[in-house]
mmCIF file of C-alpha atoms in Angstrom:
data_model
loop_
_atom_site.group_PDB
_atom_site.id
_atom_site.type_symbol
_atom_site.label_atom_id
_atom_site.label_comp_id
_atom_site.label_asym_id
_atom_site.label_seq_id
_atom_site.Cartn_x
_atom_site.Cartn_y
_atom_site.Cartn_z
ATOM 1 C CA MET A 10 59.009 68.915 67.675
ATOM 2 C CA ASN A 11 62.189 70.998 67.707
ATOM 3 C CA ILE A 12 64.084 70.192 64.479
ATOM 4 C CA GLY A 13 67.417 71.441 63.315
ATOM 5 C CA PHE A 14 68.086 71.673 59.592
ATOM 6 C CA ILE A 15 71.554 72.330 58.205
ATOM 7 C CA GLY A 16 71.992 72.879 54.464
ATOM 8 C CA LEU A 17 69.353 75.040 52.781
ATOM 9 C CA GLY A 18 70.202 74.880 49.135
ATOM 10 C CA ILE A 19 68.066 73.843 46.134
ATOM 11 C CA MET A 20 66.820 70.736 47.957
ATOM 12 C CA GLY A 21 67.150 71.627 51.611
ATOM 13 C CA ALA A 22 65.184 74.864 51.625
ATOM 14 C CA PRO A 23 61.881 73.385 50.389
ATOM 15 C CA MET A 24 62.351 70.296 52.581
ATOM 16 C CA ALA A 25 62.735 72.522 55.637
ATOM 17 C CA GLY A 26 59.710 74.513 54.521
ATOM 18 C CA HIS A 27 57.562 71.375 54.556
ATOM 19 C CA LEU A 28 58.599 70.633 58.130
ATOM 20 C CA ILE A 29 57.625 74.157 59.228
ATOM 21 C CA ALA A 30 54.299 73.794 57.409
ATOM 22 C CA GLY A 31 53.839 70.527 59.340
ATOM 23 C CA GLY A 32 53.848 72.459 62.614
ATOM 24 C CA HIS A 33 57.422 71.890 63.741
ATOM 25 C CA SER A 34 59.864 74.444 65.147
ATOM 26 C CA LEU A 35 62.872 74.748 62.886
ATOM 27 C CA PHE A 36 66.421 75.877 63.859
ATOM 28 C CA LEU A 37 68.276 76.613 60.717
ATOM 29 C CA LYS A 38 71.867 76.886 59.511
ATOM 30 C CA SER A 39 73.245 77.259 55.987
ATOM 31 C CA ARG A 40 76.604 78.081 54.382
ATOM 32 C CA ARG A 41 74.906 81.159 53.014
ATOM 33 C CA SER A 42 72.277 83.145 54.863
ATOM 34 C CA VAL A 43 69.049 81.397 55.829
ATOM 35 C CA PRO A 44 66.390 82.106 53.158
ATOM 36 C CA ASP A 45 64.012 84.875 54.107
ATOM 37 C CA ALA A 46 61.009 82.709 53.239
ATOM 38 C CA LEU A 47 61.886 80.211 55.938
ATOM 39 C CA LEU A 48 62.433 82.946 58.512
ATOM 40 C CA SER A 49 59.101 84.512 57.579
ATOM 41 C CA ALA A 50 57.433 81.110 57.985
ATOM 42 C CA GLY A 51 58.695 80.893 61.572
ATOM 43 C CA GLY A 52 62.164 79.353 61.295
ATOM 44 C CA THR A 53 64.993 80.478 63.565
ATOM 45 C CA ALA A 54 68.485 81.154 62.251
ATOM 46 C CA CYS A 55 71.448 79.794 64.188
ATOM 47 C CA THR A 56 75.098 80.839 63.956
ATOM 48 C CA THR A 57 76.733 77.387 64.370
ATOM 49 C CA ALA A 58 75.915 73.753 63.848
ATOM 50 C CA ALA A 59 76.519 73.201 67.551
ATOM 51 C CA GLU A 60 73.786 75.722 68.392
ATOM 52 C CA VAL A 61 71.412 73.903 66.040
ATOM 53 C CA ALA A 62 72.133 70.633 67.887
ATOM 54 C CA GLU A 63 71.708 72.237 71.261
ATOM 55 C CA ARG A 64 68.294 73.669 70.466
ATOM 56 C CA ALA A 65 66.847 70.708 68.492
ATOM 57 C CA ASP A 66 65.835 67.147 69.321
ATOM 58 C CA VAL A 67 66.313 65.989 65.742
ATOM 59 C CA ILE A 68 69.099 67.364 63.567
ATOM 60 C CA ILE A 69 68.813 66.973 59.781
ATOM 61 C CA LEU A 70 71.684 67.513 57.346
ATOM 62 C CA MET A 71 71.332 68.147 53.603
ATOM 63 C CA LEU A 72 74.881 68.797 52.361
ATOM 64 C CA PRO A 73 76.823 68.306 49.124
ATOM 65 C CA ASP A 74 79.465 65.647 49.914
ATOM 66 C CA THR A 75 81.132 63.396 52.482
ATOM 67 C CA PRO A 76 83.735 65.937 53.689
ATOM 68 C CA ASP A 77 81.002 68.544 54.200
ATOM 69 C CA VAL A 78 79.024 66.163 56.424
ATOM 70 C CA GLU A 79 82.078 65.226 58.427
ATOM 71 C CA THR A 80 83.011 68.855 59.012
ATOM 72 C CA VAL A 81 79.502 69.827 60.033
ATOM 73 C CA LEU A 82 79.228 66.857 62.389
ATOM 74 C CA PHE A 83 82.652 66.716 63.955
ATOM 75 C CA GLY A 84 84.440 69.985 63.153
ATOM 76 C CA ALA A 85 84.819 73.025 65.354
ATOM 77 C CA ALA A 86 81.448 74.164 66.657
ATOM 78 C CA GLY A 87 79.959 71.151 64.900
ATOM 79 C CA VAL A 88 76.806 69.129 65.634
ATOM 80 C CA ALA A 89 78.617 66.722 67.905
ATOM 81 C CA GLU A 90 79.508 69.520 70.315
ATOM 82 C CA GLY A 91 75.849 70.378 70.847
ATOM 83 C CA LEU A 92 74.463 66.854 71.218
ATOM 84 C CA ALA A 93 72.958 65.383 74.343
ATOM 85 C CA PRO A 94 71.914 61.736 74.793
ATOM 86 C CA GLU A 95 68.741 60.565 73.074
ATOM 87 C CA LYS A 96 68.836 63.093 70.283
ATOM 88 C CA THR A 97 68.674 61.922 66.677
ATOM 89 C CA VAL A 98 70.901 62.950 63.738
ATOM 90 C CA ILE A 99 69.509 62.357 60.259
ATOM 91 C CA ASP A 100 71.848 62.775 57.285
ATOM 92 C CA MET A 101 69.801 63.235 54.093
ATOM 93 C CA SER A 102 72.900 64.038 51.980
ATOM 94 C CA SER A 103 74.214 61.572 49.399
ATOM 95 C CA ILE A 104 77.622 60.455 50.662
ATOM 96 C CA SER A 105 79.925 57.470 51.088
ATOM 97 C CA PRO A 106 78.246 54.387 52.638
ATOM 98 C CA ILE A 107 81.593 53.486 54.298
ATOM 99 C CA ALA A 108 81.967 56.913 55.900
ATOM 100 C CA THR A 109 78.347 56.798 56.953
ATOM 101 C CA LYS A 110 78.927 53.706 59.059
ATOM 102 C CA ASP A 111 81.800 55.485 60.770
ATOM 103 C CA PHE A 112 79.786 58.623 61.396
ATOM 104 C CA ALA A 113 76.883 56.515 62.796
ATOM 105 C CA ALA A 114 79.250 54.768 65.265
ATOM 106 C CA ARG A 115 80.727 58.080 66.446
ATOM 107 C CA ILE A 116 77.273 59.614 67.048
ATOM 108 C CA ALA A 117 76.047 56.447 68.803
ATOM 109 C CA ALA A 118 79.014 56.725 71.174
ATOM 110 C CA ARG A 119 77.393 59.964 72.334
ATOM 111 C CA GLY A 120 74.162 58.199 73.188
ATOM 112 C CA CYS A 121 72.300 59.396 70.093
ATOM 113 C CA ASP A 122 70.615 57.755 67.106
ATOM 114 C CA TYR A 123 71.870 58.215 63.539
ATOM 115 C CA LEU A 124 69.930 57.636 60.351
ATOM 116 C CA ASP A 125 71.246 57.928 56.822
ATOM 117 C CA ALA A 126 68.318 58.982 54.644
ATOM 118 C CA PRO A 127 69.372 60.152 51.173
ATOM 119 C CA VAL A 128 66.711 61.242 48.736
ATOM 120 C CA SER A 129 65.795 61.030 45.062
ATOM 121 C CA GLY A 130 63.482 63.273 43.131
ATOM 122 C CA GLY A 131 65.429 66.451 42.589
ATOM 123 C CA GLU A 132 64.238 69.981 43.036
ATOM 124 C CA VAL A 133 60.733 69.154 41.815
ATOM 125 C CA GLY A 134 60.393 66.303 44.289
ATOM 126 C CA ALA A 135 61.693 68.510 47.125
ATOM 127 C CA LYS A 136 59.275 71.343 46.303
ATOM 128 C CA ASN A 137 56.301 68.994 45.985
ATOM 129 C CA ALA A 138 57.120 66.821 49.030
ATOM 130 C CA ALA A 139 57.312 63.907 46.660
ATOM 131 C CA LEU A 140 60.858 62.685 47.311
ATOM 132 C CA SER A 141 61.817 59.019 47.540
ATOM 133 C CA ILE A 142 63.612 58.632 50.849
ATOM 134 C CA MET A 143 65.894 55.588 51.539
ATOM 135 C CA VAL A 144 66.755 55.075 55.155
ATOM 136 C CA GLY A 145 69.487 53.147 56.940
ATOM 137 C CA GLY A 146 69.694 52.782 60.710
ATOM 138 C CA SER A 147 67.827 51.063 63.550
ATOM 139 C CA GLU A 148 64.171 50.165 63.135
ATOM 140 C CA ALA A 149 63.274 52.054 66.358
ATOM 141 C CA ALA A 150 64.927 55.282 65.195
ATOM 142 C CA PHE A 151 63.289 54.946 61.799
ATOM 143 C CA VAL A 152 59.830 54.547 63.315
ATOM 144 C CA ARG A 153 60.290 57.689 65.383
ATOM 145 C CA ALA A 154 61.533 59.698 62.425
ATOM 146 C CA GLU A 155 59.059 58.403 59.817
ATOM 147 C CA PRO A 156 56.405 61.099 60.389
ATOM 148 C CA LEU A 157 59.065 63.705 59.514
ATOM 149 C CA PHE A 158 60.036 61.837 56.372
ATOM 150 C CA ARG A 159 56.391 61.679 55.322
ATOM 151 C CA LEU A 160 56.230 65.488 55.349
ATOM 152 C CA MET A 161 59.083 65.645 52.839
ATOM 153 C CA GLY A 162 58.574 62.540 50.702
ATOM 154 C CA LYS A 163 56.087 60.306 49.010
ATOM 155 C CA THR A 164 57.999 56.989 49.128
ATOM 156 C CA VAL A 165 59.772 56.237 52.436
ATOM 157 C CA THR A 166 61.587 52.932 52.798
ATOM 158 C CA HIS A 167 63.632 51.537 55.683
ATOM 159 C CA VAL A 168 66.309 49.691 53.699
ATOM 160 C CA GLY A 169 68.393 48.271 56.550
ATOM 161 C CA GLU A 170 71.096 49.112 59.068
ATOM 162 C CA SER A 171 73.465 52.106 58.918
ATOM 163 C CA GLY A 172 74.795 52.749 55.463
ATOM 164 C CA ALA A 173 71.999 50.880 53.678
ATOM 165 C CA GLY A 174 70.203 54.064 52.731
ATOM 166 C CA GLN A 175 73.390 55.365 51.091
ATOM 167 C CA VAL A 176 73.871 52.072 49.250
ATOM 168 C CA ALA A 177 70.320 52.391 47.880
ATOM 169 C CA LYS A 178 71.026 55.974 46.775
ATOM 170 C CA VAL A 179 74.210 54.969 44.943
ATOM 171 C CA ALA A 180 72.205 52.284 43.137
ATOM 172 C CA ASN A 181 69.595 54.873 42.269
ATOM 173 C CA GLN A 182 72.207 57.213 40.851
ATOM 174 C CA ILE A 183 73.676 54.467 38.664
ATOM 175 C CA ILE A 184 70.242 53.760 37.173
ATOM 176 C CA VAL A 185 69.399 57.425 36.716
ATOM 177 C CA ALA A 186 72.737 58.205 34.983
ATOM 178 C CA LEU A 187 72.488 55.274 32.571
ATOM 179 C CA THR A 188 68.866 56.115 31.760
ATOM 180 C CA ILE A 189 69.742 59.741 31.027
ATOM 181 C CA GLU A 190 72.507 58.476 28.712
ATOM 182 C CA ALA A 191 70.122 56.123 26.926
ATOM 183 C CA VAL A 192 67.470 58.857 26.470
ATOM 184 C CA ALA A 193 70.198 61.215 25.143
ATOM 185 C CA GLU A 194 71.465 58.615 22.622
ATOM 186 C CA GLY A 195 67.934 57.853 21.423
ATOM 187 C CA LEU A 196 66.967 61.456 20.884
ATOM 188 C CA LEU A 197 70.305 62.286 19.284
ATOM 189 C CA PHE A 198 69.876 59.403 16.843
ATOM 190 C CA ALA A 199 66.341 60.548 16.000
ATOM 191 C CA SER A 200 67.463 64.083 15.371
ATOM 192 C CA LYS A 201 70.514 63.124 13.286
ATOM 193 C CA ALA A 202 68.340 60.799 11.172
ATOM 194 C CA GLY A 203 66.084 63.743 10.309
ATOM 195 C CA ALA A 204 63.082 63.037 12.572
ATOM 196 C CA ASP A 205 61.554 65.595 14.941
ATOM 197 C CA PRO A 206 62.960 64.558 18.353
ATOM 198 C CA ALA A 207 59.886 66.040 20.110
ATOM 199 C CA LYS A 208 57.583 63.843 18.045
ATOM 200 C CA VAL A 209 59.812 60.802 18.582
ATOM 201 C CA ARG A 210 59.711 61.388 22.311
ATOM 202 C CA GLN A 211 55.979 61.709 22.192
ATOM 203 C CA ALA A 212 55.677 58.462 20.193
ATOM 204 C CA ILE A 213 57.796 56.351 22.485
ATOM 205 C CA THR A 214 56.513 57.733 25.776
ATOM 206 C CA GLY A 215 53.541 55.385 25.482
ATOM 207 C CA GLY A 216 55.713 52.280 24.928
ATOM 208 C CA LEU A 217 58.188 50.201 26.914
ATOM 209 C CA ALA A 218 60.854 52.883 26.757
ATOM 210 C CA THR A 219 58.747 55.278 28.805
ATOM 211 C CA SER A 220 60.189 56.614 32.062
ATOM 212 C CA ARG A 221 60.147 59.742 34.199
ATOM 213 C CA ILE A 222 63.588 60.539 32.767
ATOM 214 C CA LEU A 223 62.293 60.333 29.172
ATOM 215 C CA GLU A 224 59.373 62.517 30.197
ATOM 216 C CA LEU A 225 61.205 65.181 32.212
ATOM 217 C CA HIS A 226 64.834 65.105 31.006
ATOM 218 C CA GLY A 227 63.959 64.260 27.440
ATOM 219 C CA ALA A 228 61.968 67.470 27.371
ATOM 220 C CA ARG A 229 64.944 69.353 28.834
ATOM 221 C CA MET A 230 67.190 68.032 26.057
ATOM 222 C CA ILE A 231 64.750 69.138 23.381
ATOM 223 C CA GLU A 232 63.851 72.508 24.956
ATOM 224 C CA ARG A 233 67.481 73.174 26.010
ATOM 225 C CA THR A 234 66.425 73.981 29.592
ATOM 226 C CA PHE A 235 69.420 72.844 31.591
ATOM 227 C CA GLN A 236 69.174 74.997 34.709
ATOM 228 C CA PRO A 237 69.561 72.637 37.699
ATOM 229 C CA GLY A 238 67.613 70.478 39.073
ATOM 230 C CA PHE A 239 70.457 68.302 39.994
ATOM 231 C CA ARG A 240 73.903 69.415 38.889
ATOM 232 C CA ILE A 241 76.258 67.318 36.802
ATOM 233 C CA ASP A 242 78.992 68.003 39.402
ATOM 234 C CA LEU A 243 76.872 66.358 42.106
ATOM 235 C CA HIS A 244 76.025 63.360 39.926
ATOM 236 C CA ARG A 245 79.716 62.945 39.139
ATOM 237 C CA LYS A 246 80.355 62.801 42.899
ATOM 238 C CA ASP A 247 77.704 60.100 43.306
ATOM 239 C CA LEU A 248 79.123 57.994 40.490
ATOM 240 C CA ASN A 249 82.585 58.324 42.046
ATOM 241 C CA LEU A 250 81.055 56.702 45.139
ATOM 242 C CA ALA A 251 79.679 53.914 42.915
ATOM 243 C CA LEU A 252 82.972 53.266 41.222
ATOM 244 C CA GLU A 253 84.960 53.427 44.464
ATOM 245 C CA GLY A 254 82.511 50.926 45.962
ATOM 246 C CA ALA A 255 82.763 48.681 42.902
ATOM 247 C CA LYS A 256 86.539 48.621 43.192
ATOM 248 C CA ALA A 257 86.346 47.607 46.847
ATOM 249 C CA LEU A 258 83.823 44.835 45.923
ATOM 250 C CA ASP A 259 85.801 43.580 42.879
ATOM 251 C CA LEU A 260 82.793 44.493 40.792
ATOM 252 C CA ALA A 261 82.711 45.729 37.169
ATOM 253 C CA LEU A 262 80.315 48.559 36.411
ATOM 254 C CA PRO A 263 81.119 49.429 32.764
ATOM 255 C CA GLY A 264 78.010 51.427 32.067
ATOM 256 C CA THR A 265 78.566 53.533 35.158
ATOM 257 C CA ALA A 266 82.169 54.217 34.087
ATOM 258 C CA LEU A 267 80.899 55.327 30.642
ATOM 259 C CA ALA A 268 78.349 57.676 32.147
ATOM 260 C CA GLN A 269 81.011 59.136 34.432
ATOM 261 C CA GLN A 270 83.270 59.803 31.455
ATOM 262 C CA LEU A 271 80.435 61.609 29.670
ATOM 263 C CA PHE A 272 79.766 63.731 32.747
ATOM 264 C CA GLY A 273 83.496 64.441 32.868
ATOM 265 C CA ALA A 274 83.393 65.631 29.239
ATOM 266 C CA CYS A 275 80.561 67.995 30.117
ATOM 267 C CA ALA A 276 82.509 69.391 33.067
ATOM 268 C CA ALA A 277 85.590 69.867 30.868
ATOM 269 C CA ASN A 278 83.421 71.967 28.563
ATOM 270 C CA GLY A 279 82.094 74.195 31.367
ATOM 271 C CA ALA A 280 78.783 72.377 31.923
ATOM 272 C CA GLY A 281 79.409 70.954 35.418
ATOM 273 C CA GLY A 282 76.938 73.366 36.939
ATOM 274 C CA LEU A 283 74.110 72.416 34.582
ATOM 275 C CA ASP A 284 71.386 69.896 35.209
ATOM 276 C CA HIS A 285 72.455 66.303 34.729
ATOM 277 C CA SER A 286 70.221 66.017 31.681
ATOM 278 C CA ALA A 287 72.907 68.146 29.948
ATOM 279 C CA LEU A 288 74.913 64.933 29.656
ATOM 280 C CA VAL A 289 73.452 64.967 26.176
ATOM 281 C CA ARG A 290 75.945 67.751 25.367
ATOM 282 C CA ALA A 291 78.882 65.315 25.506
ATOM 283 C CA LEU A 292 77.197 63.077 22.908
ATOM 284 C CA GLU A 293 76.299 66.141 20.791
ATOM 285 C CA ILE A 294 79.927 67.261 20.767
ATOM 286 C CA MET A 295 81.044 63.816 19.511
ATOM 287 C CA ALA A 296 78.273 63.767 16.888
ATOM 288 C CA ASN A 297 78.768 67.421 15.887
ATOM 289 C CA HIS A 298 74.965 67.622 15.980
ATOM 290 C CA PRO A 299 72.527 68.940 18.568
ATOM 291 C CA VAL A 300 69.364 67.130 19.528
ATOM 292 C CA ALA A 301 67.592 70.488 18.972
ATOM 293 C CA ALA A 302 68.524 74.046 18.201
ATOM 294 C CA GLY A 303 68.940 76.440 21.057
#
């Protein structure tokens, strides 16, 4: 299949690589230059998003935020200019569910299918083709695209109609943020009380508190390895979507608001570009005590 892929950052590049390895022809576009590894594997660089859409039957986006997706889709030399009926656009970015419904309607008006398919799993999941992929859109379009999703992810779920994938991703980001905060508080308490946080983490990993976040991000907090992964700035963006949605729904999300304030404190101290596990730094500043030296 001829597939276009726009957005080749930390997540997008390995995802595109899995599609090439699966035997597909990839037409590639990125804000920066297309990675040499993808070109060497057989990918083709394109100069505009419209060119990608002209040359591909399925166009996949993996971009930072809602305005980026709108510009790439509908801006000058955007995807919409290169579309022909019966093509499929798949947005795997994490963006506004409300905007997603609008984008889907505008693409449908051109005779094309639109799926929102945000992912969870971070850089590790992208590299290992082990992402969780949550999909919104028509059942028929999902069935056609599912073999592509299976090359990039381990868990693939059709959640519902347009926007439902983005709603699932926002829910995921709420849970992830609050779990990171809980792990950070627990390890900080252990350290301040004089226990070895690495041993405490080891002890509780076998109990009810165990989670992938305790396993992976707990280790990051102890080892002070905060290179992203998934940047605090991007998680802040996702929690903004959650809080904006909550306001529209007359819904209180107090834990989400707390996590967002802690991410904001990290950003104010120059840590917005670090992995979201660095949320622990905000708590460490308030406690005047680090989880671990480093």
